[in-house]
Short mmCIF file of C-alpha atoms and ligand atoms in Angstrom, two decimals:
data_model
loop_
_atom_site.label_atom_id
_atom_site.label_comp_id
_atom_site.label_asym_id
_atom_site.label_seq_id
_atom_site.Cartn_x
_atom_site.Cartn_y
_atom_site.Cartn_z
CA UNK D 1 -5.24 -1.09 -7.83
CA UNK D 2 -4.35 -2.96 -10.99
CA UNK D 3 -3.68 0.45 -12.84
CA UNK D 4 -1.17 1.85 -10.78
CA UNK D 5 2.67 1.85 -11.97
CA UNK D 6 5.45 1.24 -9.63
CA UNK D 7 7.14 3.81 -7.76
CA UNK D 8 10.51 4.96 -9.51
CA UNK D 9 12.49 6.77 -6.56
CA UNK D 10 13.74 10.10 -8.50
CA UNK D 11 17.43 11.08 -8.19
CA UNK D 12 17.93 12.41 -5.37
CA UNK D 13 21.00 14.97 -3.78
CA UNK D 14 20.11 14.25 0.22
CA UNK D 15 22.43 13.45 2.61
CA UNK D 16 24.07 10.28 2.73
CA UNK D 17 21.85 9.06 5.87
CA UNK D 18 18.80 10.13 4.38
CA UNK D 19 19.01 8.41 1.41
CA UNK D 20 19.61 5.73 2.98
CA UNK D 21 16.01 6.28 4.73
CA UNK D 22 14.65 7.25 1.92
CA UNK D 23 15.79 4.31 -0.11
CA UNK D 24 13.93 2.09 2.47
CA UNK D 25 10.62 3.44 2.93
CA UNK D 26 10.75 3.66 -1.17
CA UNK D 27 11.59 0.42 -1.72
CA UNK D 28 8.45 -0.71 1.37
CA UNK D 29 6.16 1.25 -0.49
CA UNK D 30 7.38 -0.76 -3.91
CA UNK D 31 7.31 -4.15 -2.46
CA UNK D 32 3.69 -3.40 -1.21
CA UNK D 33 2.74 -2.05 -4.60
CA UNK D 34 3.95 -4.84 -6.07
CA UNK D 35 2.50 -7.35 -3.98
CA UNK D 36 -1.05 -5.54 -4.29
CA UNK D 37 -0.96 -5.47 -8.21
CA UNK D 38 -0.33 -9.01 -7.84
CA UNK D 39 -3.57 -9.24 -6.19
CA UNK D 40 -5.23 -6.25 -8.96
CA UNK D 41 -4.27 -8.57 -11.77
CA UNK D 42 -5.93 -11.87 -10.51
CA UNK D 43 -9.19 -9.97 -9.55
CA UNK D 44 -11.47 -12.24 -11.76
CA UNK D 45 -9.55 -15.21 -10.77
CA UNK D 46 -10.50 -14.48 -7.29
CA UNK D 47 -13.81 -13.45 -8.22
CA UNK D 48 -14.16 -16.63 -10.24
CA UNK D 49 -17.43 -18.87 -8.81
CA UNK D 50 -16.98 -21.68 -10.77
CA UNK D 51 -13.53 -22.72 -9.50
CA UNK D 52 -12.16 -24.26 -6.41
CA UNK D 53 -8.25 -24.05 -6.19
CA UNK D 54 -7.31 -20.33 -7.31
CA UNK D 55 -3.31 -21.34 -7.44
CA UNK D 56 -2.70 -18.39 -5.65
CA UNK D 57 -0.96 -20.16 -2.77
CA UNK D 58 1.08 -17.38 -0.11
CA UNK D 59 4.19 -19.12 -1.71
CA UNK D 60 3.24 -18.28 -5.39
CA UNK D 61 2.17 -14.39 -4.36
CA UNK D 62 5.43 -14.30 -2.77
CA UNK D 63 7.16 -15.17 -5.55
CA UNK D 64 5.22 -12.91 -8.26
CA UNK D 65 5.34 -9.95 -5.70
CA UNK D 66 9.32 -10.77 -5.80
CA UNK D 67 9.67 -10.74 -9.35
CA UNK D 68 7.31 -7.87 -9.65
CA UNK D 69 9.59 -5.49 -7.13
CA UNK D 70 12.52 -6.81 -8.94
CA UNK D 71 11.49 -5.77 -11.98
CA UNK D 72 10.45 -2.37 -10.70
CA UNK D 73 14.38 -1.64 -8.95
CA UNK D 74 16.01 -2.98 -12.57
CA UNK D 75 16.19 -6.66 -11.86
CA UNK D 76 18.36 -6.76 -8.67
CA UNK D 77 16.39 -9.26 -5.88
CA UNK D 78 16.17 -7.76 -2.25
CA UNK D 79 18.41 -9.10 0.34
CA UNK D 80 15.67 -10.75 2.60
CA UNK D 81 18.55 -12.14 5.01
CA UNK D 82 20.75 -9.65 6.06
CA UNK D 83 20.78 -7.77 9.26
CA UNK D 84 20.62 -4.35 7.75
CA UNK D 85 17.05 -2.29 9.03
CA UNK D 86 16.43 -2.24 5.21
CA UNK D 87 16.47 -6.30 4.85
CA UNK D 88 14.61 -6.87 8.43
CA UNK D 89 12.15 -4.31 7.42
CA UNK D 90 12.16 -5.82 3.80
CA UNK D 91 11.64 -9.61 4.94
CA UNK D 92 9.15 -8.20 7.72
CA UNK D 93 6.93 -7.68 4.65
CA UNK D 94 7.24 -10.20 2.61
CA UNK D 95 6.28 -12.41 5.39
CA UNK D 96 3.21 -10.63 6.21
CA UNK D 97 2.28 -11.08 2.49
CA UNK D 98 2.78 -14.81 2.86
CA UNK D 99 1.05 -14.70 5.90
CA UNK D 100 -2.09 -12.60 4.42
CA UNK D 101 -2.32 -15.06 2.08
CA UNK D 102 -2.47 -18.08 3.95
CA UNK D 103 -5.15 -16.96 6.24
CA UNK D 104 -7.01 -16.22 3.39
CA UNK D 105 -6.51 -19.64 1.01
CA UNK D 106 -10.12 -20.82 2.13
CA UNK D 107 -11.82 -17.37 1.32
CA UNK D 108 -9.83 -17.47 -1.81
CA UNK D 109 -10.79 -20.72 -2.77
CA UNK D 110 -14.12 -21.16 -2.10
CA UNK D 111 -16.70 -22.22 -4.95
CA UNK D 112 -19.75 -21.16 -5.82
CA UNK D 113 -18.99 -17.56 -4.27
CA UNK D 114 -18.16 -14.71 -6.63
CA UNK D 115 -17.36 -11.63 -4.78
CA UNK D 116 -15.18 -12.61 -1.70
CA UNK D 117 -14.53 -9.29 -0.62
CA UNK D 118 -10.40 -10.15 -1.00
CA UNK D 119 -9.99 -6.99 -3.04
CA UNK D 120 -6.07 -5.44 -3.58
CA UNK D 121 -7.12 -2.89 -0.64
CA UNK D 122 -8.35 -4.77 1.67
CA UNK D 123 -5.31 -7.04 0.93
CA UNK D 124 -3.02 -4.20 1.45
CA UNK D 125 -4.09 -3.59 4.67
CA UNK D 126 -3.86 -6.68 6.12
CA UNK D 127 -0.17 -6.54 4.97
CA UNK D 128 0.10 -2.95 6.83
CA UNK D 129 -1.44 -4.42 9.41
CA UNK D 130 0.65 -7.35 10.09
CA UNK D 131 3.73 -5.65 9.46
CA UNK D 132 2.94 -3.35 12.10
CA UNK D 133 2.79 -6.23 14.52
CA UNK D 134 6.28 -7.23 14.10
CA UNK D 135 8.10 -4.08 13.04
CA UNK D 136 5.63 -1.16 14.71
CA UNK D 137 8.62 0.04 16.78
CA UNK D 138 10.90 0.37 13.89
CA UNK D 139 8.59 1.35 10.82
CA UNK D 140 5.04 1.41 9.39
CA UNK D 141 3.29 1.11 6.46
CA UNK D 142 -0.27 2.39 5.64
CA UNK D 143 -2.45 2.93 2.94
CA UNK D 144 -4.30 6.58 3.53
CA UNK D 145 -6.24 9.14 1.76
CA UNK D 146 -7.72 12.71 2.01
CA UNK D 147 -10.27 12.84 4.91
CA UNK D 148 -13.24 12.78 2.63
CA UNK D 149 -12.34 10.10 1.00
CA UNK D 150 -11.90 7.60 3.66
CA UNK D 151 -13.52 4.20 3.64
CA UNK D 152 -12.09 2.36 6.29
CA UNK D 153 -11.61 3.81 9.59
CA UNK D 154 -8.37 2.27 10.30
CA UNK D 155 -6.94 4.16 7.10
CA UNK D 156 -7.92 7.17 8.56
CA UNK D 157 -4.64 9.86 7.77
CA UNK D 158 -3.18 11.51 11.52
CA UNK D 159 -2.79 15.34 11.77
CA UNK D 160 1.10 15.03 9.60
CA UNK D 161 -0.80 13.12 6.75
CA UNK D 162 -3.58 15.12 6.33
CA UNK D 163 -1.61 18.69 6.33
CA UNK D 164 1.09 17.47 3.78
CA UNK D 165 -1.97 15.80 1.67
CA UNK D 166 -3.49 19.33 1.75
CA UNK D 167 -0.69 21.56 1.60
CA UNK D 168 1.87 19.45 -0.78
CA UNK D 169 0.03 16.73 -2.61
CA UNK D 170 -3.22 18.12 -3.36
CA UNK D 171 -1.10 22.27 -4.12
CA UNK D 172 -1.80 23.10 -7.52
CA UNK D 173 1.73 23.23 -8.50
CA UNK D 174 2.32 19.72 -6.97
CA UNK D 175 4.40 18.00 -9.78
CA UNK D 176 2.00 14.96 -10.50
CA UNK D 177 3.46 11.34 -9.00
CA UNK D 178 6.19 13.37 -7.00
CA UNK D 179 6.83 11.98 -3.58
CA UNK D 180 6.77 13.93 -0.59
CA UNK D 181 9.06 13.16 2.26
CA UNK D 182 9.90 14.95 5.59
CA UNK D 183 11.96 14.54 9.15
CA UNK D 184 8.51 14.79 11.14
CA UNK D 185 6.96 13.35 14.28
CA UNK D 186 5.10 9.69 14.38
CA UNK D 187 2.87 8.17 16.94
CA UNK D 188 4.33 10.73 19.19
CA UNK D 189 8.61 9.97 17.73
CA UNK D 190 10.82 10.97 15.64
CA UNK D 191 10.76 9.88 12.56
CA UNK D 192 11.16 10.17 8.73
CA UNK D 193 8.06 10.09 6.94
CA UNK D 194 7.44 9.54 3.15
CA UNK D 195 4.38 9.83 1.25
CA UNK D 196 3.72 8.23 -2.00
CA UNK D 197 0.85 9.43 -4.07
CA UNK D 198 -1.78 7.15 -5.77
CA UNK D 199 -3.92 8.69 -8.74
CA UNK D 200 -7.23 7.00 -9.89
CA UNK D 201 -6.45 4.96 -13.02
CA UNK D 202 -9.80 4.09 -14.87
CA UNK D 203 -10.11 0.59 -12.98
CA UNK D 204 -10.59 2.57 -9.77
CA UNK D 205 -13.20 4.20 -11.00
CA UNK D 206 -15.94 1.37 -10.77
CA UNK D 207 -15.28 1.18 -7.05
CA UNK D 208 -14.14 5.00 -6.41
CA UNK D 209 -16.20 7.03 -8.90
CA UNK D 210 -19.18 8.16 -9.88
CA UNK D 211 -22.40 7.92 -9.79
CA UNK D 212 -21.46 9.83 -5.94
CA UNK D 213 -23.03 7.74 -3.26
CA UNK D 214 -24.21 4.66 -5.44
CA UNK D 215 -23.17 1.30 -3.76
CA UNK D 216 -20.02 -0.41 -5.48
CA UNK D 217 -19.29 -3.91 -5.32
CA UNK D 218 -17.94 -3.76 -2.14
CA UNK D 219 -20.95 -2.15 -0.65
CA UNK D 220 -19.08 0.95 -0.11
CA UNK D 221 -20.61 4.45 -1.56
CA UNK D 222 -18.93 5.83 -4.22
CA UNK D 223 -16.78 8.63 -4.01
CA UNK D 224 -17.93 10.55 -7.41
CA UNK D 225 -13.77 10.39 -8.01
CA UNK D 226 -12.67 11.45 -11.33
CA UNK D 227 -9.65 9.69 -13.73
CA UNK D 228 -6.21 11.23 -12.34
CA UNK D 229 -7.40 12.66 -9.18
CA UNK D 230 -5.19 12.03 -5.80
CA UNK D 231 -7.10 9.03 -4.69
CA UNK D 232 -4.86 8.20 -1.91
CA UNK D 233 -1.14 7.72 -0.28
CA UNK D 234 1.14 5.25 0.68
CA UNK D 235 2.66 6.63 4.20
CA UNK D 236 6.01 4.83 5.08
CA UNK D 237 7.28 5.95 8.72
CA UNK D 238 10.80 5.06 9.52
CA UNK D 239 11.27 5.58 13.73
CA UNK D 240 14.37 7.05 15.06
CA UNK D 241 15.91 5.29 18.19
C1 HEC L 1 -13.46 -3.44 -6.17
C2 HEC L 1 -13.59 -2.08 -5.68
C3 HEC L 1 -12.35 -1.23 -5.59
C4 HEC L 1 -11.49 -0.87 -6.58
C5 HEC L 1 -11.53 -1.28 -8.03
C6 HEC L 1 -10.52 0.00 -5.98
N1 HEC L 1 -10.78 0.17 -4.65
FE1 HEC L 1 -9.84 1.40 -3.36
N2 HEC L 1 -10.88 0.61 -1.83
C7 HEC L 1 -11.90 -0.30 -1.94
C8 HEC L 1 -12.32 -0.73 -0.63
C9 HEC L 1 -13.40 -1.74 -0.31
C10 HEC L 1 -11.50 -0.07 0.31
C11 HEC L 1 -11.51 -0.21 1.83
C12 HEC L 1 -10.60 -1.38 2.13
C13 HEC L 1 -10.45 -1.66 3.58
O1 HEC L 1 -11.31 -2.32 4.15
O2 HEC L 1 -9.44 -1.25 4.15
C14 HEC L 1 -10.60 0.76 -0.49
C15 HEC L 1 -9.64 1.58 0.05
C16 HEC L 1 -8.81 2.40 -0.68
C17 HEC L 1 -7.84 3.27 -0.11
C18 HEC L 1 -7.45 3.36 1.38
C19 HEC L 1 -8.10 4.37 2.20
C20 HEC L 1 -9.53 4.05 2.56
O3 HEC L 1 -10.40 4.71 1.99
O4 HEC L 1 -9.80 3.17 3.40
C21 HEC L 1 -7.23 3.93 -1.15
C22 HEC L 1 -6.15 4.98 -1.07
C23 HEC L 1 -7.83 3.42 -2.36
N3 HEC L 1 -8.79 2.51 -2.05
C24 HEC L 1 -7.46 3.81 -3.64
C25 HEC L 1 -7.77 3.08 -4.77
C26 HEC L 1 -7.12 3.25 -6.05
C27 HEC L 1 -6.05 4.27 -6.34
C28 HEC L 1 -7.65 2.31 -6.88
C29 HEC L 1 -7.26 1.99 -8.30
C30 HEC L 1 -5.86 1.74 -8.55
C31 HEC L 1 -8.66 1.58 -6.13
N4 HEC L 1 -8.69 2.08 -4.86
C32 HEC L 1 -9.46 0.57 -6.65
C33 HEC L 1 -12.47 -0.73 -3.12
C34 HEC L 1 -11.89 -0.58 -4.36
#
């Protein structure tokens, strides 16, 4: 996931309310991004056998995921405190990142172990995971992909996802890295539903590409993916009342 830039919501003329919306689930899907690359750019850290202590305590990944989404929005820091859905949601997060983090310091830290398995995707889903815990009424976050490319059951796109990945994502004329977003149904709601699209950069490739069906690191097959293609989404659902 190290490859991947941060989302940069376009201009947008919506209504007032759904900008609002829209601002939020962009700015959920940045914060996740940002906390994941975090992960992406201490890979051999992590993967590092011959050290104990990694430094990558949940207090130090909260504060690089931070100053990563900062960075991203033009340097203004997110209002974790505030009662607005957008801060609740926002803080939600963060705190599942912290809290990923600290259930994983002993994985993390163990010597004389390589591969830990505590790869950015895995990561991310924990996050998704946990923030569905707290917020699940209000919003979720997940990490999906075409059908075929599924690793994970639990990442598995519903019927919305999978139509919008076929018919607007994956359309021919799809402008590259655009978002799609839509007033659709969720778990059975109302709801507004954004997808963010995630391309294979080159350092996906040794997981998600090719030779087809070889093992990766992880122990999952390989996908025979090729550099640029759709390898996935980020799905943001906000729940109406
Ligand atoms: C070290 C190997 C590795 C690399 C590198 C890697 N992935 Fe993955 N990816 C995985 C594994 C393992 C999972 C399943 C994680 C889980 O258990 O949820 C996964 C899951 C995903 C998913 C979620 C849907 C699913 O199949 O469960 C997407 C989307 C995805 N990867 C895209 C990418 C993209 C894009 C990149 C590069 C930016 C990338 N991956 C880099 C190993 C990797």
């Amino acid at each position: 996931m190290c490859g991947l830039s941060l989302v940069v919501p376009p201009s947008s003329v919506l209504a007032d309310e759904t900008v609002s919306e829209y601002d939020i689930a962009i700015d959920l899907a940045t914060m996740l991004q940002s906390a994941r690359s975090i992960i992406g750019g201490n890979q051999d850290l992590i993967n590092d056998p011959t050290l104990g202590d990694k430094g990558l305590s949940a207090a130090v990944v909260r504060e690089r995921a931070l100053e990563k989404f900062s960075a991203a929005k033009g340097g203004a820091m997110p209002d974790l405190s505030g009662d607005s859905l957008k801060s609740r949601l926002l803080k939600a997060q963060v705190d599942a990142i912290s809290k990923v983090m600290t259930e994983h310091q002993e994985t993390i830290n163990q010597p004389g172990i390589a591969f830990k398995g505590f790869v950015p995707a895995v990561f991310a889903r924990l996050v998704n995971e946990e923030f569905k815990r707290t917020m699940g009424e209000e919003a979720e976050v997940k990490v999906t992909a075409p059908p075929e490319l599924i690793r994970n059951r639990k990442a598995r796109p519903d019927e919305w996802e999978v139509e919008a990945i076929r018919n607007k994502l994956s359309a021919p004329d799809w402008e590259k890295g655009a978002i799609f977003s839509a007033e659709a149904t969720g778990n059975g709601r109302p709801a507004f539903r954004v997808l963010v699209p995630e391309y294979y950069s080159q350092g996906c490739l040794a997981c998600h590409g090719s030779p087809k069906g070889e093992l990766d690191i992880t122990g999952y097959p390989k996908e025979g993916g090729n550099l640029g293609d759709l390898g996935g989404v980020i799905s943001v659902t906000l729940f109406r009342k």
